[in-house]
Coordinates of C-alpha atoms in Angstrom, one line a residue:
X11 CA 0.0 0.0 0.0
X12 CA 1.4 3.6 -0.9
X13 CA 2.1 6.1 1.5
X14 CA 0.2 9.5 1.7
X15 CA 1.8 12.0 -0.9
X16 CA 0.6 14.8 -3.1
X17 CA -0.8 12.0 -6.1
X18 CA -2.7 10.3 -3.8
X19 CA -4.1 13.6 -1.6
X20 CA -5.5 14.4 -5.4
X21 CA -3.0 17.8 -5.7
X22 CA -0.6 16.9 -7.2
X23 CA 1.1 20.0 -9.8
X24 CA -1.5 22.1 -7.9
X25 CA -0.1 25.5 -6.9
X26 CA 1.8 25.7 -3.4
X27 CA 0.5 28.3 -1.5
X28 CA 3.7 30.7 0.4
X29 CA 4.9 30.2 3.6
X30 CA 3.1 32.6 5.7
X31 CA 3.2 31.1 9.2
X32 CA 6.3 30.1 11.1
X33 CA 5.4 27.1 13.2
X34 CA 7.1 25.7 16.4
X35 CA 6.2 22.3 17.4
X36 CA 5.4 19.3 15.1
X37 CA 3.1 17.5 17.2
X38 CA -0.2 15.9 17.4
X39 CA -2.2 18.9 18.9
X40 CA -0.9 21.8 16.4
X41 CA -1.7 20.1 13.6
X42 CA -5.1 18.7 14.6
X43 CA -5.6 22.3 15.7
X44 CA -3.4 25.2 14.0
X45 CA -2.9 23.5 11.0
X46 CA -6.7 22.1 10.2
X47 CA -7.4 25.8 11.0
X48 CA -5.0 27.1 7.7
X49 CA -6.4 24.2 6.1
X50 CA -9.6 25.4 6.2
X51 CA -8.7 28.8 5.5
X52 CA -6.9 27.6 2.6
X53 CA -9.7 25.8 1.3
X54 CA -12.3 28.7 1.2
X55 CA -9.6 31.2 -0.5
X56 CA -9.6 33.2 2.8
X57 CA -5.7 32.9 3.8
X58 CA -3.7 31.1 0.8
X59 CA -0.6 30.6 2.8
X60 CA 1.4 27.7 3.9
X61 CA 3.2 26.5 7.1
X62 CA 6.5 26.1 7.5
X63 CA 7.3 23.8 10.5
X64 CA 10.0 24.1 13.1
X65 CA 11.3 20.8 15.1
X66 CA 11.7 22.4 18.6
X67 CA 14.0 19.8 20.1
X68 CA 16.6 17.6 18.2
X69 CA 14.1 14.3 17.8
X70 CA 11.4 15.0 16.1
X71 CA 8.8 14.2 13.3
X72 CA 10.4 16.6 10.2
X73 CA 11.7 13.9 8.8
X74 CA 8.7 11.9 8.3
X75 CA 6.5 15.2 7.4
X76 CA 9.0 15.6 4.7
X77 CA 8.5 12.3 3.5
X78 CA 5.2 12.8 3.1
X79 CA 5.0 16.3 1.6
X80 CA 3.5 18.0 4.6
X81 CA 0.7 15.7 4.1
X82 CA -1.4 13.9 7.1
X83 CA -4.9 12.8 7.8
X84 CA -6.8 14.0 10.4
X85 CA -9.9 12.0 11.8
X86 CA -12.2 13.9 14.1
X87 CA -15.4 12.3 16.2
X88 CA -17.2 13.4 19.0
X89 CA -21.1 14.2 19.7
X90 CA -23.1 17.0 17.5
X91 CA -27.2 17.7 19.3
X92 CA -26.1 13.9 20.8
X93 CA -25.5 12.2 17.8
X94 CA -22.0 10.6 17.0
X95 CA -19.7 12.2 14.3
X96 CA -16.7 11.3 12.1
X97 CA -14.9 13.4 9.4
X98 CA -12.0 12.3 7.6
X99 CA -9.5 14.8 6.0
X100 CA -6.7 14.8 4.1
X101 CA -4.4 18.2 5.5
X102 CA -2.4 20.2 3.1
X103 CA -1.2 23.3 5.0
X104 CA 2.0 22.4 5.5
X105 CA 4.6 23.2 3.4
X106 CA 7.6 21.2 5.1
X107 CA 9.5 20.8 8.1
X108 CA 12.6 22.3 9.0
X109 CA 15.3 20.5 11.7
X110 CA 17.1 23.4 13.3
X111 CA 19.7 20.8 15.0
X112 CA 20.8 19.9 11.5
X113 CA 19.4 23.1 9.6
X114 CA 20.7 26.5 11.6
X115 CA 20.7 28.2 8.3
X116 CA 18.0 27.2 6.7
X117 CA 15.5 28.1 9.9
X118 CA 17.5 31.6 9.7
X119 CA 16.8 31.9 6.0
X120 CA 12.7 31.7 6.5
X121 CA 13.7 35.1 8.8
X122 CA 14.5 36.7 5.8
X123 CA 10.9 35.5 3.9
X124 CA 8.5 38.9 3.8
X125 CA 5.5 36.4 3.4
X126 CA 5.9 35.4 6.7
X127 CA 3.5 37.5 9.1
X128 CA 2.9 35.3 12.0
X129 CA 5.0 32.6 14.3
X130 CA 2.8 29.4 16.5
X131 CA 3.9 27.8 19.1
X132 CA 3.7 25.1 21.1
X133 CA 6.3 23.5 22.9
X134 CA 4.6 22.2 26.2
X135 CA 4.0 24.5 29.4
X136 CA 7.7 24.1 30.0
X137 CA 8.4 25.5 26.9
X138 CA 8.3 29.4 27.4
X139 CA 11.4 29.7 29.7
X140 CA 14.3 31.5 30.4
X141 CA 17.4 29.3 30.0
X142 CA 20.3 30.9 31.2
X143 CA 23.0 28.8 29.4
X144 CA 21.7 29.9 26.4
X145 CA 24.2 32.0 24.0
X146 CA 23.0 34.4 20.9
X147 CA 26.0 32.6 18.9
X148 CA 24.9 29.2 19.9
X149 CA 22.9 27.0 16.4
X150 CA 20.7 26.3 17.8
X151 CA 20.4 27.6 21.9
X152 CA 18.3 25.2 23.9
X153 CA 15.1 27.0 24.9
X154 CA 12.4 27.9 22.4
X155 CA 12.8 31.7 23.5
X156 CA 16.2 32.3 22.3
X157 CA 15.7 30.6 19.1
X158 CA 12.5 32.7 18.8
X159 CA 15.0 36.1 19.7
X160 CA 17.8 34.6 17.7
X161 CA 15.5 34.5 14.7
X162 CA 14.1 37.6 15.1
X163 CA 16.8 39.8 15.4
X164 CA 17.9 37.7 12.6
X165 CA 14.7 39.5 11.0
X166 CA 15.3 43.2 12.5
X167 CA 19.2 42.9 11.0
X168 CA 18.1 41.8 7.2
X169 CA 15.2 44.1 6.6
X170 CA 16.6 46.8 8.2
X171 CA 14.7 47.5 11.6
X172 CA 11.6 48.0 8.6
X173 CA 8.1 48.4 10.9
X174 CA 6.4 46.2 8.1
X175 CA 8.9 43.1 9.0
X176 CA 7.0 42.6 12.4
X177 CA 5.2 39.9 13.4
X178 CA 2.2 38.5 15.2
X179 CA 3.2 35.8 17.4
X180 CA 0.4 33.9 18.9
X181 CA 1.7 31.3 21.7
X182 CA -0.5 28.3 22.3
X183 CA 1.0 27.0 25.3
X184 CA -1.0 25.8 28.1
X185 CA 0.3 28.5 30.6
X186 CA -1.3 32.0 31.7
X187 CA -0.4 35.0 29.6
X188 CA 1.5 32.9 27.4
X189 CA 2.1 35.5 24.8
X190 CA 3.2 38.1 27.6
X191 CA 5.7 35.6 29.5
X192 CA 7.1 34.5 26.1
X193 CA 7.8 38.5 25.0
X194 CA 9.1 39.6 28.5
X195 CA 12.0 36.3 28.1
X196 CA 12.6 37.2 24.6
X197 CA 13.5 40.8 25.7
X198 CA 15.5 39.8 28.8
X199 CA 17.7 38.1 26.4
X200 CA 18.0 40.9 24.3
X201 CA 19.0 43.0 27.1
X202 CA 21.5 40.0 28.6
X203 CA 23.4 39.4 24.8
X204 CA 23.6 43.1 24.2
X205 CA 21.9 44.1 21.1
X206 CA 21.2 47.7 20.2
X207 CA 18.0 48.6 22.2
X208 CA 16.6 49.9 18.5
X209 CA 16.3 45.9 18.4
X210 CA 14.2 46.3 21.8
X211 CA 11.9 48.9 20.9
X212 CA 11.4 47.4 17.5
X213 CA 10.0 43.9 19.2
X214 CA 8.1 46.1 21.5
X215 CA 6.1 48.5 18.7
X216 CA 6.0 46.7 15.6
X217 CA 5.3 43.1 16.8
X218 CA 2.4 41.3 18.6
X219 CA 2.4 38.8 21.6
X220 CA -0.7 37.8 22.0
X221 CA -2.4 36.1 25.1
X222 CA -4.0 32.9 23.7
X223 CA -6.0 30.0 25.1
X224 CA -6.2 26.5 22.9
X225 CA -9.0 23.5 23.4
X226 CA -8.8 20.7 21.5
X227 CA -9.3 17.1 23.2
X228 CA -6.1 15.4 20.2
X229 CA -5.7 11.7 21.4
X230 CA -3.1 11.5 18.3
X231 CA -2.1 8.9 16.5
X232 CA -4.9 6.2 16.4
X233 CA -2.7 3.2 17.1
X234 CA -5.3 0.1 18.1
X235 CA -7.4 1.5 15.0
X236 CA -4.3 2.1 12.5
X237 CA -4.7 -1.1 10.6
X238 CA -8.6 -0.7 10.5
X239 CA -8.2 2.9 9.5
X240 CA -5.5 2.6 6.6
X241 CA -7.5 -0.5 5.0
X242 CA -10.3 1.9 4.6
X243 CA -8.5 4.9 3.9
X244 CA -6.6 3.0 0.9
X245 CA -3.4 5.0 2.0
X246 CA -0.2 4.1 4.8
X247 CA -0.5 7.5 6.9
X248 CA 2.2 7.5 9.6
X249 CA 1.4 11.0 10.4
X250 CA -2.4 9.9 11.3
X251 CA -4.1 11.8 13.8
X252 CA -7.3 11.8 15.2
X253 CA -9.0 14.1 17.9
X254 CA -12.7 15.5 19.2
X255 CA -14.9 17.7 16.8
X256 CA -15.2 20.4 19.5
X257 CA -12.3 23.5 19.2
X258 CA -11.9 27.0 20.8
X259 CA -9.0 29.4 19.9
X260 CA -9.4 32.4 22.2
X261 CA -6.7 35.3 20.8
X262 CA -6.4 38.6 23.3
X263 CA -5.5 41.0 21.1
X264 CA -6.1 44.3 18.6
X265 CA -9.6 43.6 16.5
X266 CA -8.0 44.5 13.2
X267 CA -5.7 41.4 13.4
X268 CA -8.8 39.3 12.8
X269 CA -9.0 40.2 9.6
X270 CA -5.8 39.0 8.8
X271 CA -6.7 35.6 10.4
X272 CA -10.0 35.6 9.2
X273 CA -11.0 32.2 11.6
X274 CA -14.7 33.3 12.3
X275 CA -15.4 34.0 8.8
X276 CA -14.4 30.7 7.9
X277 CA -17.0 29.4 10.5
X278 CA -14.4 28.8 13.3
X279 CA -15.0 28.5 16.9
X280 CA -12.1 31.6 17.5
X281 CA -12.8 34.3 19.2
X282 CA -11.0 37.9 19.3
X283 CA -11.3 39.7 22.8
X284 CA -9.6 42.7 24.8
X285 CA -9.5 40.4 28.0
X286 CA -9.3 36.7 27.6
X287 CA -10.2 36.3 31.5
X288 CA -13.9 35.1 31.3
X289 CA -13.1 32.5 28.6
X290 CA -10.0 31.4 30.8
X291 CA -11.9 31.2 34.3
X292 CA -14.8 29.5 32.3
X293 CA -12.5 26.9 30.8
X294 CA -10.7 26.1 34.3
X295 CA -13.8 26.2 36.1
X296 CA -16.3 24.1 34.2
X297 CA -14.2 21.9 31.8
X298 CA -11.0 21.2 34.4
X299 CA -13.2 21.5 37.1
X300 CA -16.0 19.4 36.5
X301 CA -12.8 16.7 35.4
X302 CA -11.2 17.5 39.0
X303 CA -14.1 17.9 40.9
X304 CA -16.0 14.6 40.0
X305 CA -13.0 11.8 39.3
X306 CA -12.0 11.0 43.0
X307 CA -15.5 10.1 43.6
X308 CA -16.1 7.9 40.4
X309 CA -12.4 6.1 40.8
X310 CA -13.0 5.4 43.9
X311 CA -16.8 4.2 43.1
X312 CA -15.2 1.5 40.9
X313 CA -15.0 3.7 37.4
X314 CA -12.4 3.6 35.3
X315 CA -13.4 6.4 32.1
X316 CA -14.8 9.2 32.3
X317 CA -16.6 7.7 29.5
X318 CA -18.2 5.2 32.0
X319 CA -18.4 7.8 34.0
X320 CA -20.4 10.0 32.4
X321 CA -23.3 7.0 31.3
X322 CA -23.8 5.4 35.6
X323 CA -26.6 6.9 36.7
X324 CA -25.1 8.2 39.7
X325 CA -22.1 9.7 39.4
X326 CA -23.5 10.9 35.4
X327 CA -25.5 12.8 37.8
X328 CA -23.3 14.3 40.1
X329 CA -21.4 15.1 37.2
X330 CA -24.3 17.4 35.5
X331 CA -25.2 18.8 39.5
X332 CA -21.8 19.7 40.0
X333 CA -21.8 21.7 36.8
X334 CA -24.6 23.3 36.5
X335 CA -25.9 23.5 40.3
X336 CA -22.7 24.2 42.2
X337 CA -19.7 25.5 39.7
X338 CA -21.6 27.4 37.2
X339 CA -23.4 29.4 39.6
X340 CA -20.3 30.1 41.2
X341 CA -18.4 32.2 38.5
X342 CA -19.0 36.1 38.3
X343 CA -19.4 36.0 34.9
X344 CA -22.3 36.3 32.2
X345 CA -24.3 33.0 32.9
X346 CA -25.7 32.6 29.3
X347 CA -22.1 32.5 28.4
X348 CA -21.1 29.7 31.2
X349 CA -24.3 27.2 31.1
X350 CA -23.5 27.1 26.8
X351 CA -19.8 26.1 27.6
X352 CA -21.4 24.0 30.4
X353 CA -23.4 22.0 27.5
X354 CA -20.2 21.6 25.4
X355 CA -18.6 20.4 28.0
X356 CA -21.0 17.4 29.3
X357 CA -21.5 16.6 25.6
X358 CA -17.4 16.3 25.0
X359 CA -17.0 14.2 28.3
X360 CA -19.9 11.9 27.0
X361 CA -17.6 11.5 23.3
X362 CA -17.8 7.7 22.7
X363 CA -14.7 8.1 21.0
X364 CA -11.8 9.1 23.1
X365 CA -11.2 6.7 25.8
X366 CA -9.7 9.3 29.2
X367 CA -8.8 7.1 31.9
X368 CA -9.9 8.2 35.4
X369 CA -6.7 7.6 37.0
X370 CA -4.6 9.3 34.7
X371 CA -6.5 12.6 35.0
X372 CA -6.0 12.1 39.0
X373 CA -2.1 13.0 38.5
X374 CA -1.0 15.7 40.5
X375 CA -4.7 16.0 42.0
X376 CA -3.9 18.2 44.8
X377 CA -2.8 20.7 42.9
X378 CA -5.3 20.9 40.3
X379 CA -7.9 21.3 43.0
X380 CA -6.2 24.6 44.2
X381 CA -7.1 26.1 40.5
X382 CA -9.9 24.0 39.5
X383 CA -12.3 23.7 41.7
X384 CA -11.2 25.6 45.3
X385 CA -12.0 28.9 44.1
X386 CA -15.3 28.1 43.0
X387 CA -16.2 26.4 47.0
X388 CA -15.1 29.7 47.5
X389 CA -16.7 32.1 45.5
X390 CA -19.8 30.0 46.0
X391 CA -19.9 30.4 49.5
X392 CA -19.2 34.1 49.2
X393 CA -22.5 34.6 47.0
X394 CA -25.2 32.1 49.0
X395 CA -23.6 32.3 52.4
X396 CA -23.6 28.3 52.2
X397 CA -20.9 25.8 51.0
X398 CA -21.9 23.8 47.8
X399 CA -22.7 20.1 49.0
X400 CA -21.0 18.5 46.3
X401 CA -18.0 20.1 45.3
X402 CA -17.0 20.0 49.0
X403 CA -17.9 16.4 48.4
X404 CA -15.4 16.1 45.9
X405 CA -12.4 17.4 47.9
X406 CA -13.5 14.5 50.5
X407 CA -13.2 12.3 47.9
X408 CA -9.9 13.8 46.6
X409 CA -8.5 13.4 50.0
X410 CA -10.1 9.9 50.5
X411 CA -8.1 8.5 47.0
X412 CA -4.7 8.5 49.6
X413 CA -6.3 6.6 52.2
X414 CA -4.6 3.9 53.3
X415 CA -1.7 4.7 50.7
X416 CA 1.9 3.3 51.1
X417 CA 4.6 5.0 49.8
X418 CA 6.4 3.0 47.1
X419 CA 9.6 4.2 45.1
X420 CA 8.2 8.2 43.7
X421 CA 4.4 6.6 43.7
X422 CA 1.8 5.4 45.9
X423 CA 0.1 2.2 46.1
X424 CA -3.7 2.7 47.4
X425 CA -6.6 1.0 47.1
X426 CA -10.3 0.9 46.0
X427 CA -13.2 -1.4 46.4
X428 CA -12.0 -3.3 43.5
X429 CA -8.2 -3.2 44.0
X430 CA -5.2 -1.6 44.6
X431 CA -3.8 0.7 41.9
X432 CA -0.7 3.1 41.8
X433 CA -1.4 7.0 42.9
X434 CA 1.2 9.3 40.8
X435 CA 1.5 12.8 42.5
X436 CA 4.7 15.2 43.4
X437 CA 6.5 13.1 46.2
X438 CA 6.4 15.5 48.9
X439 CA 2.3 15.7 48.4
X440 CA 2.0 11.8 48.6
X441 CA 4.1 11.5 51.2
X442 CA 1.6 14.5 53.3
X443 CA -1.6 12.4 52.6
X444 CA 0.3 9.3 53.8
X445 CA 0.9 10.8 57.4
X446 CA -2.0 13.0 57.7
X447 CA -4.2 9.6 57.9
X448 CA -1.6 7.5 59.5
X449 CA -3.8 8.3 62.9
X450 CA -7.1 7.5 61.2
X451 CA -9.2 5.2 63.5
X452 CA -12.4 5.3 62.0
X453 CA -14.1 7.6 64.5
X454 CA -15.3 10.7 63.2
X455 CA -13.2 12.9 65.7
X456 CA -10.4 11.3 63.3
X457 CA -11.7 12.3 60.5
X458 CA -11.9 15.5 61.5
X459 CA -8.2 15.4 62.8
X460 CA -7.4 14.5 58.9
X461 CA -9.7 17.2 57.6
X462 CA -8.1 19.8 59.8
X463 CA -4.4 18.5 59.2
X464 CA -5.2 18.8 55.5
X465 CA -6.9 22.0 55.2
X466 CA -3.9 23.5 57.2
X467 CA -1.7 23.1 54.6
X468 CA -0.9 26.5 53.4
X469 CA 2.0 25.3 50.8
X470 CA -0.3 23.3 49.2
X471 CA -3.3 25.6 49.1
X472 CA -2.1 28.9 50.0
X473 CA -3.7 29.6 52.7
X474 CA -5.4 27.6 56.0
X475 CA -8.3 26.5 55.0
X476 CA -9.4 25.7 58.7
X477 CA -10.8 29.2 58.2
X478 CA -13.3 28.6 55.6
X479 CA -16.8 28.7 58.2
X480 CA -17.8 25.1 58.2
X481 CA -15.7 23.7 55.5
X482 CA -13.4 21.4 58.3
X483 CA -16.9 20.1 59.5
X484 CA -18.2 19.4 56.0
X485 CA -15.0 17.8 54.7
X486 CA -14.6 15.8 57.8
X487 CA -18.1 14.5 58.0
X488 CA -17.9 13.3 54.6
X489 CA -14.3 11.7 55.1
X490 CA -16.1 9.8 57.9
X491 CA -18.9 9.0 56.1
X492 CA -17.1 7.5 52.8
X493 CA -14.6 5.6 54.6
X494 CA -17.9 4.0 57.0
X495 CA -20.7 3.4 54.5
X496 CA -18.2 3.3 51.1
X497 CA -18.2 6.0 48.2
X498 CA -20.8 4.2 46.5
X499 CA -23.6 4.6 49.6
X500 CA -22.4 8.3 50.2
X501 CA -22.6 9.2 46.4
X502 CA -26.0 7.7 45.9
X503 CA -27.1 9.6 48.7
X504 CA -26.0 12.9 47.6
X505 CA -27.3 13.1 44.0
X506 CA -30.5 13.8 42.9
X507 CA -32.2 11.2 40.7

């Protein structure tokens, strides 16, 4: 069977379109997200640009994107109105991948391209940070950052400090004020190798670093279905990637940019804003925190994905009551706006087709729970003078998942009703739970001894949160209650049916 090229894609002699995005990071999520997006851009005659990809670190995919022309398939599924839905595309956006480990001069040549207006990113949360080893006569430095400033002073030098060489640079990193945190490293580095400051204030007028925030569920390539897949496609694909129908692209920045990214008129799900808050809180509340807030409890019920999850009639319901009775009511923000994202979001945790396994969404709980869900017990309680049942529920539960954990190696082995399994979480964390219920003896005054213990710990939530009113009784009554009766009992009890 052949492998996906330009003849078989059906374009073959067709006209290349120029390189007009500069892209960092190969992997599954930009092009099931970026790149579909130029793609469909392309394909209405709104953009007609192409996008040259840079390998970020020195083992990538280039090599086989160059093999097959830029070429990939992208299968996306998921729930429309309830029903399920598959679409199969062939994606021609990309023009070819460049390996700056083996290419220096070549990834410092697209610098001196007019056509290119804007740079991507994505390079995981770790990313967009300052390296200090990092030298302006290194090929390449280590960190994205200085190969983003080595490249564009690259770009200031050849065209002459010209206004019209600027950029927009649009970050898509999963970390807050990406695009700010990304320029303010970029000029530190400036300042710390000692170009002219013309350099400086040229970044600072004449290019844009703009605040984003991506979501796309992309599970990648679709490896128990691959054989399936290319039978029916008629094509070997080893770039193959698959991911959920839903997508937002939330870009902070100047209006008039949209029209040179015209995403909405394309029928996009992006959205241009001056403040990017209300769609962040929104996402971290509802979407991460109806994940956070509701996993503990169905683990430790016997569940295993939050596919399962979302079909048992109980904890499918504490699910949807935690969502729209407890967290949605808590945010400050336009509710119209939060119950419609609230619907997207139970329909994408229902998608038949991705397959997200409880306990790997439990990693690093604690700390989730300080961003996810805490401020909304919070801000709840601050509006109706009354703590919200279940999401105070759900930090019982949290805390209950390290119960009778042991400390093994850098993990923890715990156990459920139907086994034990292996807790992953920062060290230090584990080894807190571990001794907070080390004096548990099933009375409740224990319980509230681990509740209090818990609560106090201001490293891990920032503050004591033995000073919530009621919140120590709440947690600690429920903590008693699980670990007497079983989650199962408590859970039923609390949802309404």
């Amino acid at each position: 069977m052949h492998q996906l090229n330009r003849n078989i894609a059906g374009i073959a002699g067709s006209v290349q379109w120029p390189e007009r995005v500069l892209q960092f990071g190969e992997g599954n999520f930009l092009r099931a997200f970026v790149d579909w997006k130029f793609h469909q851009l392309n394909k209405q005659g709104l953009f007609n640009g192409s996008v040259v990809v840079v390998q970020p670190i020195a083992e990538g995919l280039v090599p086989l994107i160059n093999e097959q022309e830029g070429l990939f398939t992208l299968l996306l599924r998921g729930l429309q109105d309830g029903k399920p839905v598959e679409q199969t595309e062939i994606i021609s956006s990309i023009s070819r991948g460049i390996n700056p480990y083996k290419e220096w001069n070549e990834y410092l040549r697209c610098a001196e391209n007019r056509d290119i207006e804007f740079i991507v990113s994505n390079t995981t949360e770790a990313g967009i940070a300052y390296e200090s080893t990092d030298r302006p006569d290194m090929a390449p430095p280590v960190s994205f950052p200085a190969k983003l400033a080595i490249y564009l002073y690259h770009r200031y030098c050849h065209f002459q400090g010209d206004p019209g060489a600027g950029l927009v640079i649009l970050p898509c990193e999963l970390i807050d004020r990406n695009g700010d945190n990304l320029k303010a490293i970029v000029l530190r580095l400036a300042e710390e190798w000692q170009w002219p400051q013309a350099f400086s204030v040229w970044l600072k007028e004449h290019n844009y670093f703009l605040n984003t925030l991506v979501d796309r569920v992309v599970t990648g390539y679709p490896r128990d279905e691959a054989a399936a897949l290319t039978e029916r496609l008629g094509y070997e694909d080893k770039l193959l990637n698959a991911g959920e129908l839903f997508h937002l692209w939330v870009i902070e920045g100047p209006s008039h940019l949209a029209k040179r990214l015209p995403f909405a008129e394309a029928g996009l799900n992006v959205v241009w804003t001056e403040d990017m808050a209300p769609y962040r809180t929104r996402k971290v509340r509802i979407l991460n925190g109806g994940h956070t807030s509701s996993v503990p409890a169905a683990f430790l019920y016997g569940l295993d994905t939050v596919g399962e999850m979302m079909d048992h009639e109980v904890m499918g319901a504490f699910v949807r009551q935690a969502i729209y009775d407890e967290i949605v009511p808590s945010i400050k923000l336009d509710k119209a706006l939060m119950t419609d994202f609230a619907d997207s979001v139970v329909e994408r945790f229902q998608n038949p087709y991705i397959k997200h396994y409880l306990l790997s969404i439990l990693l690093n709980s604690s700390s989730k729970f300080k961003t996810r869900v805490l401020p909304s017990i919070l801000e709840y309680q601050e509006q109706f003078g009354t703590l919200p049942d279940k999401l105070v529920f759900s930090l019982a539960a949290l805390i209950s998942v390290y119960k009778d954990g042991r400390i093994e190696g850098s993990g923890m082995q715990a156990k459920r009703s139907k086994g034990t399994f292996e807790m992953k979480d920062d060290l230090p964390a584990l080894a807190f739970f571990a001794k907070a219920w080390s004096h548990y003896n099933h009375s409740l005054q224990s319980a509230r001894e681990v509740a209090k213990t818990v609560l106090a710990n201001t490293a891990m939530w920032s503050r004591d949160l033995n000073e919530v009113p009621g919140l120590t009784e709440k947690t600690a009554e429920y903590l008693h209650r699980i670990a007497t009766d079983g989650m199962q009992t408590v859970a039923g009890q609390l949802v309404r049916r």
